[in-house]
Short mmCIF file of C-alpha atoms in Angstrom, two decimals:
data_model
loop_
_atom_site.label_atom_id
_atom_site.label_comp_id
_atom_site.label_asym_id
_atom_site.label_seq_id
_atom_site.Cartn_x
_atom_site.Cartn_y
_atom_site.Cartn_z
CA UNK A 102 13.92 59.52 109.93
CA UNK A 103 15.51 56.37 111.40
CA UNK A 104 19.19 56.44 112.31
CA UNK A 105 21.17 53.27 112.94
CA UNK A 106 24.42 52.97 114.84
CA UNK A 107 26.44 49.75 114.96
CA UNK A 108 29.08 48.76 117.50
CA UNK A 109 31.13 45.72 118.42
CA UNK A 110 33.29 45.09 115.39
CA UNK A 111 37.00 44.41 115.57
CA UNK A 112 39.79 41.92 114.97
CA UNK A 113 39.38 38.32 116.08
CA UNK A 114 41.25 35.10 115.45
CA UNK A 115 39.69 32.24 113.47
CA UNK A 116 37.35 30.26 115.71
CA UNK A 117 36.69 33.26 117.90
CA UNK A 118 33.51 35.19 118.64
CA UNK A 119 32.21 38.73 118.39
CA UNK A 120 28.92 40.38 119.25
CA UNK A 121 27.58 43.23 117.19
CA UNK A 122 24.94 45.66 118.37
CA UNK A 123 22.76 48.09 116.47
CA UNK A 124 20.62 50.75 118.07
CA UNK A 125 17.94 52.58 116.10
CA UNK A 126 16.67 56.05 116.92
CA UNK A 127 13.99 58.25 115.41
CA UNK A 128 11.21 55.66 115.45
CA UNK A 129 8.58 55.75 118.21
CA UNK A 130 7.10 52.36 117.31
CA UNK A 131 8.66 48.95 116.80
CA UNK A 132 10.53 48.70 113.50
CA UNK A 133 8.98 45.88 111.44
CA UNK A 134 12.26 44.30 110.31
CA UNK A 135 15.80 44.74 111.61
CA UNK A 136 18.83 42.78 110.57
CA UNK A 137 22.35 42.57 109.26
CA UNK A 138 24.11 42.51 105.91
CA UNK A 139 27.82 42.35 105.15
CA UNK A 140 30.11 43.33 102.32
CA UNK A 141 33.60 42.04 101.75
CA UNK A 142 36.08 43.91 99.53
CA UNK A 143 35.20 43.45 95.88
CA UNK A 144 32.02 41.54 96.72
CA UNK A 145 28.31 42.32 96.65
CA UNK A 146 26.46 43.10 99.83
CA UNK A 147 25.26 39.83 101.35
CA UNK A 148 22.28 39.09 103.58
CA UNK A 149 23.31 37.79 107.02
CA UNK A 150 20.23 37.68 109.25
CA UNK A 151 16.93 39.38 109.98
CA UNK A 152 14.41 39.49 112.83
CA UNK A 153 10.88 40.83 112.46
CA UNK A 154 8.93 42.42 115.27
CA UNK A 155 6.59 39.42 115.30
CA UNK A 156 9.46 37.01 115.85
CA UNK A 157 10.31 35.69 112.40
CA UNK A 158 14.04 35.01 112.05
CA UNK A 159 16.00 34.29 108.88
CA UNK A 160 19.68 33.56 108.25
CA UNK A 161 21.90 33.55 105.23
CA UNK A 162 23.15 30.09 104.29
CA UNK A 163 26.78 30.93 105.00
CA UNK A 164 26.15 31.79 108.65
CA UNK A 165 23.50 29.26 109.71
CA UNK A 166 24.52 27.41 112.85
CA UNK A 167 27.26 29.90 113.70
CA UNK A 168 25.54 33.28 114.02
CA UNK A 169 22.55 34.15 116.20
CA UNK A 170 20.42 37.25 115.83
CA UNK A 171 18.44 38.63 118.73
CA UNK A 172 16.35 41.68 119.23
CA UNK A 173 14.85 44.00 121.82
CA UNK A 174 11.83 45.25 119.92
CA UNK A 175 10.83 47.72 122.65
CA UNK A 176 14.18 49.45 122.26
CA UNK A 177 14.58 48.88 118.50
CA UNK A 178 17.93 47.26 119.13
CA UNK A 179 19.28 44.22 117.33
CA UNK A 180 22.28 42.05 118.10
CA UNK A 181 24.36 39.57 116.16
CA UNK A 182 26.31 36.94 118.09
CA UNK A 183 28.97 35.53 115.80
CA UNK A 184 30.70 32.30 116.81
CA UNK A 185 33.20 30.04 115.07
CA UNK A 186 34.34 32.95 112.96
CA UNK A 187 36.24 32.20 109.78
CA UNK A 188 38.48 34.41 107.62
CA UNK A 189 35.67 34.37 105.04
CA UNK A 190 33.51 36.29 107.53
CA UNK A 191 35.78 39.30 107.19
CA UNK A 192 33.64 42.18 105.94
CA UNK A 193 31.97 45.43 106.85
CA UNK A 194 28.75 44.55 108.67
CA UNK A 195 25.79 46.84 108.15
CA UNK A 196 22.70 47.16 110.28
CA UNK A 197 19.49 47.29 108.24
CA UNK A 198 16.00 48.44 109.15
CA UNK A 199 12.86 48.22 107.06
CA UNK A 200 9.77 50.32 107.66
CA UNK A 201 8.01 52.03 104.76
CA UNK A 202 11.54 52.50 103.44
CA UNK A 203 14.85 50.96 104.28
CA UNK A 204 17.67 52.38 106.35
CA UNK A 205 21.33 51.46 106.71
CA UNK A 206 23.91 52.05 109.38
CA UNK A 207 27.41 53.30 108.52
CA UNK A 208 28.87 49.82 109.06
CA UNK A 209 31.38 48.23 111.40
CA UNK A 210 34.48 46.33 110.32
CA UNK A 211 34.91 42.69 111.32
CA UNK A 212 38.28 41.14 110.55
CA UNK A 213 38.98 37.46 111.18
CA UNK A 214 42.69 36.77 110.96
CA UNK A 215 45.47 35.05 112.82
#
């Protein structure tokens, strides 16, 4: 049973930066895919970024060029560096892991506001 714990959310002004972290436990081998989704109030959950354990990286269109995902596969930890944040980035950010099934973290709130 994989457990995911996110950290690093908070309140930031437009144009600012935040770094999210997600640590996975309960898996003795490298998790095939780890990444991030987000959900704003009243909206559907949206794909943000993913990083496979063989180095394939994908980004959602709305964050390309602003967000960077990185990963420590040995530790099953994934990070999301978010730069040039906009109010539209306000959402709960969820860590996601995919093995033979998928797992979700409890989420961390990111609020971009002046």
